[in-house]
PDB file of C-alpha atoms in Angstrom:
ATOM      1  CA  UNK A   1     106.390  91.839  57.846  1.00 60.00           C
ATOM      2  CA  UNK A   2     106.646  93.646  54.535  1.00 85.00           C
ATOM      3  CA  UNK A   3     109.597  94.250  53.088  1.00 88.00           C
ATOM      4  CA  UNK A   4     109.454  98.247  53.496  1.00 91.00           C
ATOM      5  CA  UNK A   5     109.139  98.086  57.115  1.00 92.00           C
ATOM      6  CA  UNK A   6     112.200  95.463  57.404  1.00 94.00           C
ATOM      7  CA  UNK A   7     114.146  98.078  55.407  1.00 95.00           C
ATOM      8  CA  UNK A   8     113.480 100.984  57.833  1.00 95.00           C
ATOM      9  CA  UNK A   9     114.398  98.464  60.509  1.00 96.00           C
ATOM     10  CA  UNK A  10     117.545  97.304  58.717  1.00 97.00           C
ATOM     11  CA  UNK A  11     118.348 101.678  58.473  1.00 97.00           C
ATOM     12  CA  UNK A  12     118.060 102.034  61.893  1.00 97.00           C
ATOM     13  CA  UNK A  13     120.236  98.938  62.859  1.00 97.00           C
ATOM     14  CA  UNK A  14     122.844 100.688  60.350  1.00 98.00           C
ATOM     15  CA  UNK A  15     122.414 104.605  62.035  1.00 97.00           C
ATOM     16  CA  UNK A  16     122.850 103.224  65.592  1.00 97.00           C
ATOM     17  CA  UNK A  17     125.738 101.481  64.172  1.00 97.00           C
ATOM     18  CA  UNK A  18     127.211 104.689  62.408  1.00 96.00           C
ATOM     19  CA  UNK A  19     126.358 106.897  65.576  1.00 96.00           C
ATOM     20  CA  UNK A  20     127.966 103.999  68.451  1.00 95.00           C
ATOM     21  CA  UNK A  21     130.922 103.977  66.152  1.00 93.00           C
ATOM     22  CA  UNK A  22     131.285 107.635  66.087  1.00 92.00           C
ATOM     23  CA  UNK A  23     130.662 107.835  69.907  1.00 93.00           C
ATOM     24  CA  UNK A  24     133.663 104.843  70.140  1.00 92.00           C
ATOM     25  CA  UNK A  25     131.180 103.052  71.852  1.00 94.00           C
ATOM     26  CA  UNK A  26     132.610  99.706  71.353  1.00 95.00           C
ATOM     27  CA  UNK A  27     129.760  97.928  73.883  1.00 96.00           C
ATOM     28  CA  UNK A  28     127.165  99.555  71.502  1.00 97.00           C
ATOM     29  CA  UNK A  29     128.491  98.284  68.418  1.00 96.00           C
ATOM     30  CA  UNK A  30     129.010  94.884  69.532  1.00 97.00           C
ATOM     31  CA  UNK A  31     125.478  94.259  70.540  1.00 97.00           C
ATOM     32  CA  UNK A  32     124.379  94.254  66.948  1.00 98.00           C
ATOM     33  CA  UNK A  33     126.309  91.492  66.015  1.00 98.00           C
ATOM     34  CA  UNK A  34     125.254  88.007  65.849  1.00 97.00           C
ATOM     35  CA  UNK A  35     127.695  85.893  68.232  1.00 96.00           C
ATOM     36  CA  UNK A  36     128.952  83.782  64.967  1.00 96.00           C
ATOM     37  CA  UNK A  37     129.595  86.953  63.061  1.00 97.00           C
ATOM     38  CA  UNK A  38     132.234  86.759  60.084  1.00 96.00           C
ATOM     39  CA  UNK A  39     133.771  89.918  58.826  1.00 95.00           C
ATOM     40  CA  UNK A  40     136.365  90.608  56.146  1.00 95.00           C
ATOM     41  CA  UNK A  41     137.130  93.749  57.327  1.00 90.00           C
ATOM     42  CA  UNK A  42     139.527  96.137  55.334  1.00 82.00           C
ATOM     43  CA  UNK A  43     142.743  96.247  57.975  1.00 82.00           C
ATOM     44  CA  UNK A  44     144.452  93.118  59.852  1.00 81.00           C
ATOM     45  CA  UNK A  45     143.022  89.694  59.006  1.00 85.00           C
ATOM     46  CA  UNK A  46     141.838  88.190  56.598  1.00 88.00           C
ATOM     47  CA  UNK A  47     138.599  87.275  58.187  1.00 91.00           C
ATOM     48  CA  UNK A  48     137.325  87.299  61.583  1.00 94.00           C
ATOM     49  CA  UNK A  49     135.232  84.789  63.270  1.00 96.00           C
ATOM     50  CA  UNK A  50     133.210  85.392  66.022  1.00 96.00           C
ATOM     51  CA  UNK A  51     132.130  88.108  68.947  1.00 95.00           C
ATOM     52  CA  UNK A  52     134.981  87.727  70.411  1.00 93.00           C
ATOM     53  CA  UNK A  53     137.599  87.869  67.708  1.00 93.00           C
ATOM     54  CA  UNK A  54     136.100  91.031  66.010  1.00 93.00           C
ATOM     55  CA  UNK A  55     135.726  93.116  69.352  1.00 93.00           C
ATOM     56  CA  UNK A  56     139.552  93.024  69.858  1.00 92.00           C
ATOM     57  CA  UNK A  57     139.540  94.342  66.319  1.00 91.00           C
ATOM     58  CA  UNK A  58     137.377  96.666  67.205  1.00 91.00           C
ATOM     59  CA  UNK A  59     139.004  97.579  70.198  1.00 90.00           C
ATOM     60  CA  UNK A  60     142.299  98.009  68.709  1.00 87.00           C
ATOM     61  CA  UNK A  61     141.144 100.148  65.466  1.00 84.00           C
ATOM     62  CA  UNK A  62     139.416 102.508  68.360  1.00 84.00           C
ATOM     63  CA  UNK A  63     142.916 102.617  69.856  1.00 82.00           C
ATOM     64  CA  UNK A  64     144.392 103.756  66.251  1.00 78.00           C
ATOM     65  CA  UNK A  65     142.429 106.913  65.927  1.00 76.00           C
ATOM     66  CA  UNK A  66     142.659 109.050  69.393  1.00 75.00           C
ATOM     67  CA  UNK A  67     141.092 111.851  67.771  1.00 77.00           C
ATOM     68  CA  UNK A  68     137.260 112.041  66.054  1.00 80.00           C
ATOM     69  CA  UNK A  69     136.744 109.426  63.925  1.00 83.00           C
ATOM     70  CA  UNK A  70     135.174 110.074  60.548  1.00 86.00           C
ATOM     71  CA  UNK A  71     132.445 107.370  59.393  1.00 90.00           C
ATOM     72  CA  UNK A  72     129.657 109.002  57.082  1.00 93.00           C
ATOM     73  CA  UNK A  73     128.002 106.611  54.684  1.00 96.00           C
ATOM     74  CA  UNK A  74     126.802 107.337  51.369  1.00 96.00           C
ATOM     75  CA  UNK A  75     124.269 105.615  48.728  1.00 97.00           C
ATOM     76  CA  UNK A  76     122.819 102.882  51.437  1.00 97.00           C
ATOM     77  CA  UNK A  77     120.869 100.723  49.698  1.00 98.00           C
ATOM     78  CA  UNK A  78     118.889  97.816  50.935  1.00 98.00           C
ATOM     79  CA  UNK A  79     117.242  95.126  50.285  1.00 97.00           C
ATOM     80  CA  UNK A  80     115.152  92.997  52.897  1.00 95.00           C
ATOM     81  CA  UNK A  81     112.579  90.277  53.396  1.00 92.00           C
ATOM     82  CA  UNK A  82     111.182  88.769  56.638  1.00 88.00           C
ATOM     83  CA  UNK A  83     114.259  87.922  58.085  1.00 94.00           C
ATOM     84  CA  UNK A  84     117.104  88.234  56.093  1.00 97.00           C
ATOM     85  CA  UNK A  85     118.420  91.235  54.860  1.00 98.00           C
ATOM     86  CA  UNK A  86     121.662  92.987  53.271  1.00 97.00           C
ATOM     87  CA  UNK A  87     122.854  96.541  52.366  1.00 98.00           C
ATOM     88  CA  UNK A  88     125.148  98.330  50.344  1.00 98.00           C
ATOM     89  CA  UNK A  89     127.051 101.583  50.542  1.00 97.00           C
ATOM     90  CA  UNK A  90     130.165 103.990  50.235  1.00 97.00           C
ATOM     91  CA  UNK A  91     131.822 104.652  53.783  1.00 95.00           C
ATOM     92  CA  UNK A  92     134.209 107.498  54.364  1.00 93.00           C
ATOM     93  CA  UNK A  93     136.064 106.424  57.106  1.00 90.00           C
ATOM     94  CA  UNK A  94     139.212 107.120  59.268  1.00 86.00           C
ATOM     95  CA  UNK A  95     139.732 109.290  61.894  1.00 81.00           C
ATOM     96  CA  UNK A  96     142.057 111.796  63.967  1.00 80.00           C
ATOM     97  CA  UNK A  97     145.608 110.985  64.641  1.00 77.00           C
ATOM     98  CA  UNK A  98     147.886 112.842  67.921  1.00 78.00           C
ATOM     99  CA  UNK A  99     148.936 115.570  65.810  1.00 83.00           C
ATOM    100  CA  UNK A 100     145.146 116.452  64.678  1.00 80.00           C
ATOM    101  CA  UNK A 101     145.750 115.157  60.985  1.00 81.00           C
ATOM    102  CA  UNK A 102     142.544 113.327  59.381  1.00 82.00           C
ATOM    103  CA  UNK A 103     143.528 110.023  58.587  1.00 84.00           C
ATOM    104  CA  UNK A 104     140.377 108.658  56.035  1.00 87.00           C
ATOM    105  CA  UNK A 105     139.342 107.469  53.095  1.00 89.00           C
ATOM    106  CA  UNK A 106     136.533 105.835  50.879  1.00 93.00           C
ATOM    107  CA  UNK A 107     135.852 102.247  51.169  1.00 93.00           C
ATOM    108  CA  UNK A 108     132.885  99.601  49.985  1.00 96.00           C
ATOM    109  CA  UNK A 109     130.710  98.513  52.356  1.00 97.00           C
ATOM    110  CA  UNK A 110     128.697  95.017  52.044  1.00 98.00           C
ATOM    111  CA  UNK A 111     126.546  93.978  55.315  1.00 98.00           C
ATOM    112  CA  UNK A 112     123.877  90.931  56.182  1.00 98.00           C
ATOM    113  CA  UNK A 113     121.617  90.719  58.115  1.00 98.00           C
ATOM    114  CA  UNK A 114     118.803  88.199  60.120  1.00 98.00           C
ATOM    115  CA  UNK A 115     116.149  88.082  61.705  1.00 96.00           C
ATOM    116  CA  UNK A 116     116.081  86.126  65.292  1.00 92.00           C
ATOM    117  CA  UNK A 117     113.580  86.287  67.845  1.00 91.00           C
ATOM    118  CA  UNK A 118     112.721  89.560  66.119  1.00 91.00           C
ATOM    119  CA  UNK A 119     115.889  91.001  66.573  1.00 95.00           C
ATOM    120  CA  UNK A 120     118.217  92.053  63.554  1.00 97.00           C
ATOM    121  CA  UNK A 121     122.061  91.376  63.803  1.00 98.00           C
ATOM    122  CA  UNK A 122     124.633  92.019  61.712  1.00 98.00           C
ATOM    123  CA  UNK A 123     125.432  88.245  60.264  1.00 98.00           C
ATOM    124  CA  UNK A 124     128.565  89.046  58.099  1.00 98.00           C
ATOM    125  CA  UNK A 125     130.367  92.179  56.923  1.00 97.00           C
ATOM    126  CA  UNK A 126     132.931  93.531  54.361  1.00 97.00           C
ATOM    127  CA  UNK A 127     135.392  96.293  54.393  1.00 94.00           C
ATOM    128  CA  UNK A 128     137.204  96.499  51.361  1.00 93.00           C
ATOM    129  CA  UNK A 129     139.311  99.503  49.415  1.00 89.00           C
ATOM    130  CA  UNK A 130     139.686  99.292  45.270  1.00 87.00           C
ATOM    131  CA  UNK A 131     142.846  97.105  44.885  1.00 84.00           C
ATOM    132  CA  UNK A 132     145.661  97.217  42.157  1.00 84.00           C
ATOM    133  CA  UNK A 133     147.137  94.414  41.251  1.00 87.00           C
ATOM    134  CA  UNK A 134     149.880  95.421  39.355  1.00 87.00           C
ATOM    135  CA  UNK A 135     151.612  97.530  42.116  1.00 89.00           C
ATOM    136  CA  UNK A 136     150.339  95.417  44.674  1.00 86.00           C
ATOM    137  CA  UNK A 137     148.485  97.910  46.669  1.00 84.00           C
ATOM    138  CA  UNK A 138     145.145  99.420  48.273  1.00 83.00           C
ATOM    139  CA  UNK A 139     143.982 102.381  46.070  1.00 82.00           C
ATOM    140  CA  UNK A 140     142.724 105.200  48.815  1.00 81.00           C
ATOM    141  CA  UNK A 141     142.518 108.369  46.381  1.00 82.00           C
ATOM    142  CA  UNK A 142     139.704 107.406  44.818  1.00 80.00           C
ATOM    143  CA  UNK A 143     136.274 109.737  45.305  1.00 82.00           C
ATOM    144  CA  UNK A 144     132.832 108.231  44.423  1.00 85.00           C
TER     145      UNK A 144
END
């Protein structure tokens, strides 16, 4: 396969995920993991290990956000071969709480992926916001 066509593959894998997300279809997004998946995700743990482990995250940050939830991505960028693959971008994310208030931000977005049986999944994942040290906290105000 060349590597443009495993990069329009690898988009597609990342708009279905952006679009099952959006539709809180928690089913959906879970099928594009790979059953060992690690994440360091931005909220909760440290790292999570495994189908099962990240779906109650999943299922949980659904349950956070009653109302829309934001998720556009910005500057994708990917890079692929036959059967490994990972991308880049800038993810405004959040969502709707009861009282109708947006509740998002900007955060950095690192994902792998491979190849198996000719099927892409989602290996690992990263969620992180800017950090500073000296106060000891996430930094959400920033704007890319």
């Amino acid at each position: 396969m060349n590597t443009q066509a495993a990069e329009t593959e690898i988009q597609t894998l990342i708009d279905t995920y952006r679009q099952a997300v959006m539709a809180k279809d928690v089913k959906k997004v879970m099928a594009l993991y790979a059953d060992d998946i690690v994440s360091f995700d931005a909220i909760q743990a440290l790292q999570f290990k495994g189908k099962v482990a990240y779906q109650a995250h999943w299922e949980a940050c659904m349950e956070m956000c009653p109302g829309p939830h934001k998720f556009d991505f910005h500057q994708v960028q990917i890079s692929a071969a036959d059967d490994i693959a990972f991308a880049h971008w800038l993810a405004y994310c959040g969502g709707t709480n009861e009282k109708g208030e947006e509740q998002a931000c900007w955060m950095r977005v690192t994902a792998c992926y491979k190849r198996s049986a000719g099927q892409w999944k989602i290996v690992h994942e990263h969620w992180s916001a800017p950090f500073d040290p000296m106060a000891g906290t996430a930094i959400f105000d920033l704007q890319p």
